[in-house]
Amino acid sequence: YVLTPQARVVELPAGGTPIDFAYHIHSELGHRCRGARVNGAIVPLNTPLASGQTVEIVAAKTGGPSRDWLNPELGYLHSARSRAKVRQWFNALEFEQSVTAGREIVEKELQRLGKTVVKLEDLARRLGFNTVDDLCAAATKEEFSLRSIEQALVPTPAVAEALSALVG
């Protein structure tokens, strides 16, 4: 059991560190954690906390966790909950980067096909994806052929008949 500067009691697993403490208080505080004071003295982030100590977190305004925190040999995290939060942060970051790269791939393919006015939401639905982000992430991982984009844009025979009836 350790204390916040406001004397609130926080229960941590044995060997818990200041980062575990920060994640226990709030995920965002954990992500932005850059330093800690234990009983007024600055300590390394992988310092095991003892019962009765007062812990104050020094946080950056922005930023995220370090990949080093996930290395068990370095001893930054002892709580499974904290490790899960850090992994979740990195997974979300990777997904975001994957979506950005995938969007470029899909848009380039649409330009190559001369179909720049296609709604990505409709294209995602036609290809069996729930969201545009899912489509873009799948494009990055090459989970489907870019040729399927072209096939998804070809009107079905019923649509082609209806169009020719309107024009004809």
Short mmCIF file of N, CA and C in Angstrom, two decimals:
data_model
loop_
_atom_site.label_atom_id
_atom_site.label_comp_id
_atom_site.label_asym_id
_atom_site.label_seq_id
_atom_site.Cartn_x
_atom_site.Cartn_y
_atom_site.Cartn_z
N TYR A 1 0.84 -1.18 0.00
CA TYR A 1 0.00 0.00 0.00
C TYR A 1 0.88 1.24 0.00
N VAL A 2 0.67 2.10 -0.97
CA VAL A 2 1.40 3.36 -1.03
C VAL A 2 0.39 4.50 -1.03
N LEU A 3 0.88 5.71 -0.83
CA LEU A 3 0.00 6.87 -0.71
C LEU A 3 0.25 7.87 -1.83
N THR A 4 -0.82 8.56 -2.24
CA THR A 4 -0.69 9.68 -3.16
C THR A 4 -0.28 10.89 -2.33
N PRO A 5 0.14 11.99 -2.97
CA PRO A 5 0.46 13.20 -2.20
C PRO A 5 -0.75 13.72 -1.40
N GLN A 6 -1.97 13.34 -1.83
CA GLN A 6 -3.17 13.76 -1.11
C GLN A 6 -3.57 12.74 -0.03
N ALA A 7 -2.69 11.79 0.26
CA ALA A 7 -2.86 10.75 1.27
C ALA A 7 -3.93 9.72 0.91
N ARG A 8 -4.21 9.57 -0.37
CA ARG A 8 -5.12 8.50 -0.82
C ARG A 8 -4.33 7.19 -0.88
N VAL A 9 -4.89 6.11 -0.36
CA VAL A 9 -4.20 4.83 -0.33
C VAL A 9 -4.39 4.11 -1.67
N VAL A 10 -3.29 3.59 -2.22
CA VAL A 10 -3.32 2.87 -3.48
C VAL A 10 -2.71 1.49 -3.24
N GLU A 11 -3.44 0.45 -3.61
CA GLU A 11 -2.94 -0.92 -3.44
C GLU A 11 -2.24 -1.35 -4.72
N LEU A 12 -0.99 -1.78 -4.59
CA LEU A 12 -0.21 -2.25 -5.72
C LEU A 12 0.28 -3.67 -5.44
N PRO A 13 0.61 -4.43 -6.49
CA PRO A 13 1.20 -5.76 -6.25
C PRO A 13 2.59 -5.62 -5.62
N ALA A 14 3.04 -6.66 -4.95
CA ALA A 14 4.38 -6.64 -4.34
C ALA A 14 5.40 -6.34 -5.42
N GLY A 15 6.34 -5.44 -5.13
CA GLY A 15 7.36 -5.07 -6.10
C GLY A 15 6.89 -4.02 -7.08
N GLY A 16 5.69 -3.48 -6.88
CA GLY A 16 5.15 -2.45 -7.76
C GLY A 16 6.07 -1.25 -7.85
N THR A 17 6.09 -0.61 -9.00
CA THR A 17 7.00 0.51 -9.27
C THR A 17 6.19 1.81 -9.40
N PRO A 18 6.89 2.94 -9.48
CA PRO A 18 6.18 4.21 -9.71
C PRO A 18 5.33 4.19 -10.99
N ILE A 19 5.76 3.47 -12.02
CA ILE A 19 4.96 3.40 -13.25
C ILE A 19 3.67 2.62 -13.00
N ASP A 20 3.77 1.51 -12.25
CA ASP A 20 2.56 0.77 -11.88
C ASP A 20 1.60 1.69 -11.12
N PHE A 21 2.17 2.48 -10.21
CA PHE A 21 1.38 3.44 -9.44
C PHE A 21 0.68 4.43 -10.36
N ALA A 22 1.44 4.99 -11.32
CA ALA A 22 0.87 5.98 -12.25
C ALA A 22 -0.28 5.38 -13.06
N TYR A 23 -0.09 4.15 -13.57
CA TYR A 23 -1.16 3.50 -14.33
C TYR A 23 -2.36 3.17 -13.46
N HIS A 24 -2.11 2.90 -12.18
CA HIS A 24 -3.23 2.62 -11.27
C HIS A 24 -4.08 3.88 -11.07
N ILE A 25 -3.43 5.03 -11.04
CA ILE A 25 -4.15 6.30 -10.87
C ILE A 25 -4.95 6.61 -12.13
N HIS A 26 -4.28 6.58 -13.30
CA HIS A 26 -4.97 6.87 -14.58
C HIS A 26 -4.07 6.45 -15.73
N SER A 27 -4.66 5.87 -16.76
CA SER A 27 -3.88 5.40 -17.92
C SER A 27 -3.06 6.53 -18.54
N GLU A 28 -3.67 7.70 -18.70
CA GLU A 28 -2.96 8.84 -19.31
C GLU A 28 -1.76 9.25 -18.47
N LEU A 29 -1.92 9.23 -17.16
CA LEU A 29 -0.80 9.58 -16.27
C LEU A 29 0.32 8.55 -16.46
N GLY A 30 -0.04 7.30 -16.57
CA GLY A 30 0.95 6.25 -16.80
C GLY A 30 1.69 6.46 -18.11
N HIS A 31 0.95 6.76 -19.17
CA HIS A 31 1.57 6.98 -20.48
C HIS A 31 2.57 8.14 -20.45
N ARG A 32 2.22 9.19 -19.71
CA ARG A 32 3.05 10.41 -19.70
C ARG A 32 4.09 10.43 -18.58
N CYS A 33 4.15 9.38 -17.78
CA CYS A 33 5.06 9.31 -16.62
C CYS A 33 6.52 9.43 -17.07
N ARG A 34 7.25 10.37 -16.48
CA ARG A 34 8.66 10.57 -16.83
C ARG A 34 9.59 10.49 -15.62
N GLY A 35 9.01 10.58 -14.43
CA GLY A 35 9.83 10.54 -13.23
C GLY A 35 8.95 10.36 -12.02
N ALA A 36 9.59 10.14 -10.86
CA ALA A 36 8.81 9.95 -9.63
C ALA A 36 9.60 10.44 -8.42
N ARG A 37 8.83 10.91 -7.44
CA ARG A 37 9.39 11.26 -6.14
C ARG A 37 8.75 10.32 -5.13
N VAL A 38 9.60 9.67 -4.36
CA VAL A 38 9.11 8.79 -3.29
C VAL A 38 9.58 9.41 -1.98
N ASN A 39 8.62 9.76 -1.14
CA ASN A 39 8.90 10.46 0.12
C ASN A 39 9.77 11.70 -0.11
N GLY A 40 9.48 12.40 -1.24
CA GLY A 40 10.17 13.65 -1.55
C GLY A 40 11.47 13.49 -2.33
N ALA A 41 12.00 12.28 -2.46
CA ALA A 41 13.27 12.08 -3.17
C ALA A 41 13.01 11.50 -4.56
N ILE A 42 13.70 12.04 -5.56
CA ILE A 42 13.55 11.54 -6.93
C ILE A 42 14.19 10.15 -7.00
N VAL A 43 13.45 9.20 -7.59
CA VAL A 43 13.94 7.81 -7.71
C VAL A 43 13.79 7.34 -9.15
N PRO A 44 14.56 6.32 -9.56
CA PRO A 44 14.37 5.74 -10.89
C PRO A 44 12.98 5.12 -11.01
N LEU A 45 12.46 5.08 -12.23
CA LEU A 45 11.10 4.56 -12.45
C LEU A 45 10.96 3.07 -12.18
N ASN A 46 12.07 2.34 -12.10
CA ASN A 46 11.97 0.90 -11.84
C ASN A 46 12.25 0.56 -10.37
N THR A 47 12.17 1.55 -9.51
CA THR A 47 12.37 1.34 -8.07
C THR A 47 11.16 0.63 -7.47
N PRO A 48 11.36 -0.51 -6.80
CA PRO A 48 10.22 -1.16 -6.13
C PRO A 48 9.74 -0.29 -4.96
N LEU A 49 8.45 -0.15 -4.85
CA LEU A 49 7.87 0.67 -3.79
C LEU A 49 7.60 -0.18 -2.56
N ALA A 50 7.75 0.44 -1.38
CA ALA A 50 7.47 -0.24 -0.12
C ALA A 50 6.19 0.32 0.47
N SER A 51 5.53 -0.48 1.26
CA SER A 51 4.27 -0.07 1.88
C SER A 51 4.49 1.17 2.75
N GLY A 52 3.56 2.11 2.64
CA GLY A 52 3.60 3.32 3.45
C GLY A 52 4.31 4.50 2.80
N GLN A 53 4.94 4.29 1.65
CA GLN A 53 5.64 5.39 1.00
C GLN A 53 4.64 6.31 0.29
N THR A 54 5.00 7.58 0.19
CA THR A 54 4.20 8.56 -0.55
C THR A 54 4.84 8.73 -1.92
N VAL A 55 4.04 8.56 -2.97
CA VAL A 55 4.57 8.60 -4.34
C VAL A 55 3.94 9.76 -5.10
N GLU A 56 4.80 10.54 -5.74
CA GLU A 56 4.34 11.65 -6.59
C GLU A 56 4.93 11.42 -7.98
N ILE A 57 4.09 11.50 -9.00
CA ILE A 57 4.52 11.24 -10.38
C ILE A 57 4.84 12.55 -11.08
N VAL A 58 5.96 12.56 -11.81
CA VAL A 58 6.33 13.69 -12.65
C VAL A 58 5.96 13.27 -14.07
N ALA A 59 5.07 14.04 -14.72
CA ALA A 59 4.57 13.65 -16.04
C ALA A 59 4.83 14.73 -17.07
N ALA A 60 5.05 14.29 -18.31
CA ALA A 60 5.19 15.22 -19.43
C ALA A 60 3.80 15.64 -19.88
N LYS A 61 3.70 16.76 -20.58
CA LYS A 61 2.39 17.21 -21.08
C LYS A 61 1.87 16.27 -22.15
N THR A 62 2.76 15.75 -22.99
CA THR A 62 2.37 14.82 -24.05
C THR A 62 3.39 13.70 -24.09
N GLY A 63 3.10 12.72 -24.91
CA GLY A 63 4.05 11.62 -25.07
C GLY A 63 3.43 10.30 -24.69
N GLY A 64 4.25 9.29 -24.76
CA GLY A 64 3.75 7.96 -24.48
C GLY A 64 4.79 7.14 -23.74
N PRO A 65 4.44 5.89 -23.47
CA PRO A 65 5.34 5.03 -22.73
C PRO A 65 6.56 4.63 -23.56
N SER A 66 7.53 4.08 -22.90
CA SER A 66 8.74 3.59 -23.56
C SER A 66 8.60 2.09 -23.78
N ARG A 67 9.12 1.58 -24.89
CA ARG A 67 9.10 0.13 -25.13
C ARG A 67 9.94 -0.60 -24.08
N ASP A 68 10.91 0.08 -23.50
CA ASP A 68 11.73 -0.53 -22.44
C ASP A 68 10.87 -0.98 -21.25
N TRP A 69 9.77 -0.30 -21.02
CA TRP A 69 8.92 -0.64 -19.89
C TRP A 69 8.39 -2.07 -19.98
N LEU A 70 8.28 -2.59 -21.21
CA LEU A 70 7.75 -3.94 -21.39
C LEU A 70 8.82 -5.02 -21.18
N ASN A 71 10.08 -4.63 -21.10
CA ASN A 71 11.17 -5.59 -20.91
C ASN A 71 11.20 -6.03 -19.44
N PRO A 72 10.85 -7.30 -19.17
CA PRO A 72 10.78 -7.74 -17.76
C PRO A 72 12.14 -7.68 -17.04
N GLU A 73 13.23 -7.78 -17.79
CA GLU A 73 14.56 -7.75 -17.17
C GLU A 73 14.89 -6.37 -16.59
N LEU A 74 14.26 -5.33 -17.13
CA LEU A 74 14.53 -3.98 -16.64
C LEU A 74 13.68 -3.62 -15.42
N GLY A 75 12.62 -4.36 -15.18
CA GLY A 75 11.83 -4.21 -13.96
C GLY A 75 10.99 -2.96 -13.83
N TYR A 76 10.53 -2.41 -14.95
CA TYR A 76 9.70 -1.19 -14.87
C TYR A 76 8.27 -1.49 -14.47
N LEU A 77 7.73 -2.61 -14.89
CA LEU A 77 6.32 -2.93 -14.63
C LEU A 77 6.19 -4.28 -13.91
N HIS A 78 5.42 -4.29 -12.83
CA HIS A 78 5.16 -5.54 -12.12
C HIS A 78 3.69 -5.92 -12.21
N SER A 79 2.85 -4.98 -12.55
CA SER A 79 1.41 -5.23 -12.62
C SER A 79 1.01 -5.65 -14.03
N ALA A 80 0.24 -6.73 -14.12
CA ALA A 80 -0.26 -7.20 -15.42
C ALA A 80 -1.13 -6.12 -16.06
N ARG A 81 -1.87 -5.40 -15.24
CA ARG A 81 -2.74 -4.32 -15.74
C ARG A 81 -1.91 -3.23 -16.41
N SER A 82 -0.80 -2.86 -15.81
CA SER A 82 0.07 -1.82 -16.39
C SER A 82 0.67 -2.30 -17.70
N ARG A 83 1.16 -3.56 -17.71
CA ARG A 83 1.72 -4.11 -18.95
C ARG A 83 0.68 -4.11 -20.07
N ALA A 84 -0.55 -4.47 -19.73
CA ALA A 84 -1.63 -4.50 -20.73
C ALA A 84 -1.89 -3.10 -21.28
N LYS A 85 -1.87 -2.10 -20.40
CA LYS A 85 -2.11 -0.71 -20.83
C LYS A 85 -1.00 -0.23 -21.78
N VAL A 86 0.24 -0.59 -21.49
CA VAL A 86 1.36 -0.17 -22.34
C VAL A 86 1.25 -0.88 -23.69
N ARG A 87 0.97 -2.20 -23.67
CA ARG A 87 0.81 -2.94 -24.93
C ARG A 87 -0.33 -2.36 -25.75
N GLN A 88 -1.42 -2.03 -25.08
CA GLN A 88 -2.59 -1.45 -25.76
C GLN A 88 -2.21 -0.13 -26.44
N TRP A 89 -1.42 0.69 -25.77
CA TRP A 89 -1.00 1.97 -26.33
C TRP A 89 -0.18 1.75 -27.60
N PHE A 90 0.77 0.81 -27.56
CA PHE A 90 1.61 0.54 -28.74
C PHE A 90 0.80 -0.10 -29.86
N ASN A 91 -0.15 -0.97 -29.52
CA ASN A 91 -1.01 -1.57 -30.56
C ASN A 91 -1.85 -0.51 -31.25
N ALA A 92 -2.39 0.44 -30.49
CA ALA A 92 -3.19 1.52 -31.07
C ALA A 92 -2.31 2.39 -31.98
N LEU A 93 -1.09 2.66 -31.55
CA LEU A 93 -0.16 3.47 -32.34
C LEU A 93 0.16 2.76 -33.66
N GLU A 94 0.45 1.46 -33.58
CA GLU A 94 0.75 0.69 -34.79
C GLU A 94 -0.45 0.63 -35.73
N PHE A 95 -1.66 0.48 -35.16
CA PHE A 95 -2.87 0.43 -35.98
C PHE A 95 -3.05 1.77 -36.71
N GLU A 96 -2.84 2.86 -35.99
CA GLU A 96 -2.97 4.20 -36.58
C GLU A 96 -1.99 4.39 -37.74
N GLN A 97 -0.75 3.96 -37.56
CA GLN A 97 0.25 4.06 -38.62
C GLN A 97 -0.12 3.16 -39.79
N SER A 98 -0.64 2.00 -39.49
CA SER A 98 -1.06 1.04 -40.51
C SER A 98 -2.21 1.61 -41.34
N VAL A 99 -3.16 2.26 -40.67
CA VAL A 99 -4.31 2.86 -41.36
C VAL A 99 -3.84 3.97 -42.29
N THR A 100 -2.92 4.82 -41.82
CA THR A 100 -2.41 5.91 -42.65
C THR A 100 -1.72 5.38 -43.90
N ALA A 101 -0.85 4.40 -43.72
CA ALA A 101 -0.14 3.81 -44.86
C ALA A 101 -1.13 3.11 -45.80
N GLY A 102 -2.10 2.40 -45.24
CA GLY A 102 -3.10 1.69 -46.05
C GLY A 102 -3.98 2.63 -46.84
N ARG A 103 -4.31 3.77 -46.25
CA ARG A 103 -5.14 4.76 -46.96
C ARG A 103 -4.39 5.24 -48.21
N GLU A 104 -3.09 5.46 -48.08
CA GLU A 104 -2.29 5.87 -49.25
C GLU A 104 -2.32 4.79 -50.33
N ILE A 105 -2.19 3.53 -49.93
CA ILE A 105 -2.20 2.42 -50.88
C ILE A 105 -3.53 2.37 -51.63
N VAL A 106 -4.63 2.45 -50.87
CA VAL A 106 -5.97 2.38 -51.48
C VAL A 106 -6.20 3.58 -52.40
N GLU A 107 -5.83 4.78 -51.96
CA GLU A 107 -6.03 5.98 -52.79
C GLU A 107 -5.20 5.93 -54.07
N LYS A 108 -3.96 5.41 -53.98
CA LYS A 108 -3.13 5.25 -55.19
C LYS A 108 -3.78 4.29 -56.17
N GLU A 109 -4.32 3.19 -55.65
CA GLU A 109 -4.98 2.21 -56.52
C GLU A 109 -6.22 2.82 -57.18
N LEU A 110 -6.98 3.60 -56.42
CA LEU A 110 -8.16 4.25 -56.99
C LEU A 110 -7.76 5.26 -58.06
N GLN A 111 -6.67 5.99 -57.85
CA GLN A 111 -6.17 6.93 -58.87
C GLN A 111 -5.75 6.18 -60.13
N ARG A 112 -5.06 5.05 -59.93
CA ARG A 112 -4.62 4.25 -61.07
C ARG A 112 -5.81 3.77 -61.89
N LEU A 113 -6.91 3.47 -61.20
CA LEU A 113 -8.13 3.00 -61.87
C LEU A 113 -8.97 4.16 -62.40
N GLY A 114 -8.59 5.39 -62.06
CA GLY A 114 -9.36 6.56 -62.48
C GLY A 114 -10.67 6.70 -61.74
N LYS A 115 -10.74 6.19 -60.53
CA LYS A 115 -11.97 6.20 -59.72
C LYS A 115 -11.76 7.02 -58.46
N THR A 116 -11.45 8.29 -58.61
CA THR A 116 -11.13 9.11 -57.44
C THR A 116 -12.35 9.63 -56.70
N VAL A 117 -13.56 9.45 -57.25
CA VAL A 117 -14.76 9.96 -56.57
C VAL A 117 -15.49 8.87 -55.78
N VAL A 118 -14.86 7.72 -55.61
CA VAL A 118 -15.46 6.60 -54.88
C VAL A 118 -15.47 6.91 -53.38
N LYS A 119 -16.60 6.65 -52.74
CA LYS A 119 -16.68 6.81 -51.29
C LYS A 119 -15.98 5.61 -50.66
N LEU A 120 -15.00 5.87 -49.81
CA LEU A 120 -14.25 4.79 -49.18
C LEU A 120 -15.14 3.93 -48.28
N GLU A 121 -16.17 4.53 -47.69
CA GLU A 121 -17.09 3.76 -46.84
C GLU A 121 -17.80 2.69 -47.67
N ASP A 122 -18.26 3.08 -48.88
CA ASP A 122 -18.94 2.12 -49.75
C ASP A 122 -17.98 1.03 -50.21
N LEU A 123 -16.77 1.42 -50.56
CA LEU A 123 -15.77 0.45 -51.01
C LEU A 123 -15.46 -0.55 -49.89
N ALA A 124 -15.29 -0.05 -48.68
CA ALA A 124 -14.99 -0.93 -47.53
C ALA A 124 -16.13 -1.94 -47.36
N ARG A 125 -17.38 -1.46 -47.43
CA ARG A 125 -18.54 -2.33 -47.27
C ARG A 125 -18.57 -3.40 -48.36
N ARG A 126 -18.32 -2.99 -49.62
CA ARG A 126 -18.33 -3.94 -50.74
C ARG A 126 -17.27 -5.02 -50.59
N LEU A 127 -16.16 -4.65 -49.97
CA LEU A 127 -15.07 -5.62 -49.78
C LEU A 127 -15.20 -6.41 -48.47
N GLY A 128 -16.28 -6.15 -47.72
CA GLY A 128 -16.54 -6.93 -46.51
C GLY A 128 -15.89 -6.41 -45.24
N PHE A 129 -15.53 -5.12 -45.20
CA PHE A 129 -14.93 -4.53 -44.01
C PHE A 129 -15.96 -3.66 -43.31
N ASN A 130 -15.90 -3.60 -42.00
CA ASN A 130 -16.85 -2.80 -41.22
C ASN A 130 -16.58 -1.31 -41.33
N THR A 131 -15.29 -0.94 -41.38
CA THR A 131 -14.93 0.48 -41.43
C THR A 131 -13.83 0.72 -42.47
N VAL A 132 -13.67 1.98 -42.84
CA VAL A 132 -12.60 2.37 -43.75
C VAL A 132 -11.24 2.07 -43.10
N ASP A 133 -11.13 2.30 -41.79
CA ASP A 133 -9.88 2.02 -41.09
C ASP A 133 -9.50 0.54 -41.20
N ASP A 134 -10.49 -0.34 -41.06
CA ASP A 134 -10.23 -1.78 -41.20
C ASP A 134 -9.73 -2.11 -42.61
N LEU A 135 -10.35 -1.49 -43.61
CA LEU A 135 -9.93 -1.69 -45.00
C LEU A 135 -8.48 -1.25 -45.19
N CYS A 136 -8.16 -0.06 -44.70
CA CYS A 136 -6.82 0.50 -44.87
C CYS A 136 -5.76 -0.33 -44.13
N ALA A 137 -6.09 -0.78 -42.92
CA ALA A 137 -5.14 -1.61 -42.17
C ALA A 137 -4.91 -2.93 -42.91
N ALA A 138 -5.96 -3.50 -43.48
CA ALA A 138 -5.83 -4.76 -44.22
C ALA A 138 -4.99 -4.56 -45.48
N ALA A 139 -5.10 -3.39 -46.11
CA ALA A 139 -4.31 -3.10 -47.32
C ALA A 139 -2.83 -3.06 -46.97
N THR A 140 -2.49 -2.51 -45.82
CA THR A 140 -1.09 -2.44 -45.39
C THR A 140 -0.53 -3.84 -45.16
N LYS A 141 -1.36 -4.70 -44.58
CA LYS A 141 -0.91 -6.06 -44.26
C LYS A 141 -1.06 -7.01 -45.45
N GLU A 142 -1.53 -6.46 -46.59
CA GLU A 142 -1.75 -7.24 -47.81
C GLU A 142 -2.68 -8.43 -47.55
N GLU A 143 -3.74 -8.18 -46.77
CA GLU A 143 -4.71 -9.23 -46.45
C GLU A 143 -5.71 -9.45 -47.58
N PHE A 144 -5.68 -8.59 -48.58
CA PHE A 144 -6.52 -8.78 -49.76
C PHE A 144 -5.77 -8.21 -50.96
N SER A 145 -6.15 -8.66 -52.13
CA SER A 145 -5.49 -8.21 -53.36
C SER A 145 -6.04 -6.86 -53.79
N LEU A 146 -5.17 -5.99 -54.27
CA LEU A 146 -5.63 -4.70 -54.77
C LEU A 146 -6.54 -4.89 -55.98
N ARG A 147 -6.40 -6.03 -56.62
CA ARG A 147 -7.28 -6.37 -57.75
C ARG A 147 -8.74 -6.45 -57.29
N SER A 148 -8.95 -6.83 -56.05
CA SER A 148 -10.33 -6.92 -55.54
C SER A 148 -10.98 -5.54 -55.45
N ILE A 149 -10.18 -4.48 -55.34
CA ILE A 149 -10.74 -3.12 -55.36
C ILE A 149 -11.35 -2.87 -56.73
N GLU A 150 -10.61 -3.21 -57.77
CA GLU A 150 -11.09 -3.03 -59.13
C GLU A 150 -12.37 -3.84 -59.36
N GLN A 151 -12.38 -5.07 -58.88
CA GLN A 151 -13.56 -5.94 -59.05
C GLN A 151 -14.76 -5.40 -58.27
N ALA A 152 -14.50 -4.82 -57.09
CA ALA A 152 -15.58 -4.27 -56.28
C ALA A 152 -16.21 -3.04 -56.94
N LEU A 153 -15.45 -2.37 -57.81
CA LEU A 153 -15.96 -1.16 -58.46
C LEU A 153 -16.68 -1.45 -59.77
N VAL A 154 -16.57 -2.69 -60.28
CA VAL A 154 -17.27 -3.05 -61.51
C VAL A 154 -18.74 -3.22 -61.17
N PRO A 155 -19.63 -2.52 -61.91
CA PRO A 155 -21.05 -2.64 -61.59
C PRO A 155 -21.54 -4.07 -61.84
N THR A 156 -22.45 -4.51 -60.99
CA THR A 156 -23.05 -5.83 -61.17
C THR A 156 -23.93 -5.80 -62.42
N PRO A 157 -24.23 -6.95 -63.03
CA PRO A 157 -25.06 -6.95 -64.24
C PRO A 157 -26.39 -6.22 -64.06
N ALA A 158 -27.02 -6.36 -62.91
CA ALA A 158 -28.31 -5.69 -62.67
C ALA A 158 -28.14 -4.17 -62.70
N VAL A 159 -27.06 -3.67 -62.11
CA VAL A 159 -26.80 -2.23 -62.07
C VAL A 159 -26.48 -1.75 -63.50
N ALA A 160 -25.67 -2.52 -64.21
CA ALA A 160 -25.32 -2.15 -65.60
C ALA A 160 -26.56 -2.09 -66.47
N GLU A 161 -27.50 -3.03 -66.30
CA GLU A 161 -28.76 -3.03 -67.08
C GLU A 161 -29.58 -1.79 -66.77
N ALA A 162 -29.68 -1.47 -65.47
CA ALA A 162 -30.46 -0.31 -65.05
C ALA A 162 -29.85 0.97 -65.63
N LEU A 163 -28.52 1.08 -65.64
CA LEU A 163 -27.85 2.25 -66.19
C LEU A 163 -28.09 2.36 -67.68
N SER A 164 -27.99 1.25 -68.41
CA SER A 164 -28.18 1.29 -69.86
C SER A 164 -29.65 1.61 -70.19
N ALA A 165 -30.58 1.19 -69.36
CA ALA A 165 -32.00 1.49 -69.57
C ALA A 165 -32.23 2.99 -69.39
N LEU A 166 -31.56 3.60 -68.42
CA LEU A 166 -31.71 5.03 -68.18
C LEU A 166 -31.10 5.84 -69.33
N VAL A 167 -29.96 5.40 -69.81
CA VAL A 167 -29.25 6.13 -70.87
C VAL A 167 -29.92 5.89 -72.21
N GLY A 168 -30.32 4.62 -72.45
CA GLY A 168 -30.81 4.18 -73.75
C GLY A 168 -32.15 4.72 -74.09
#
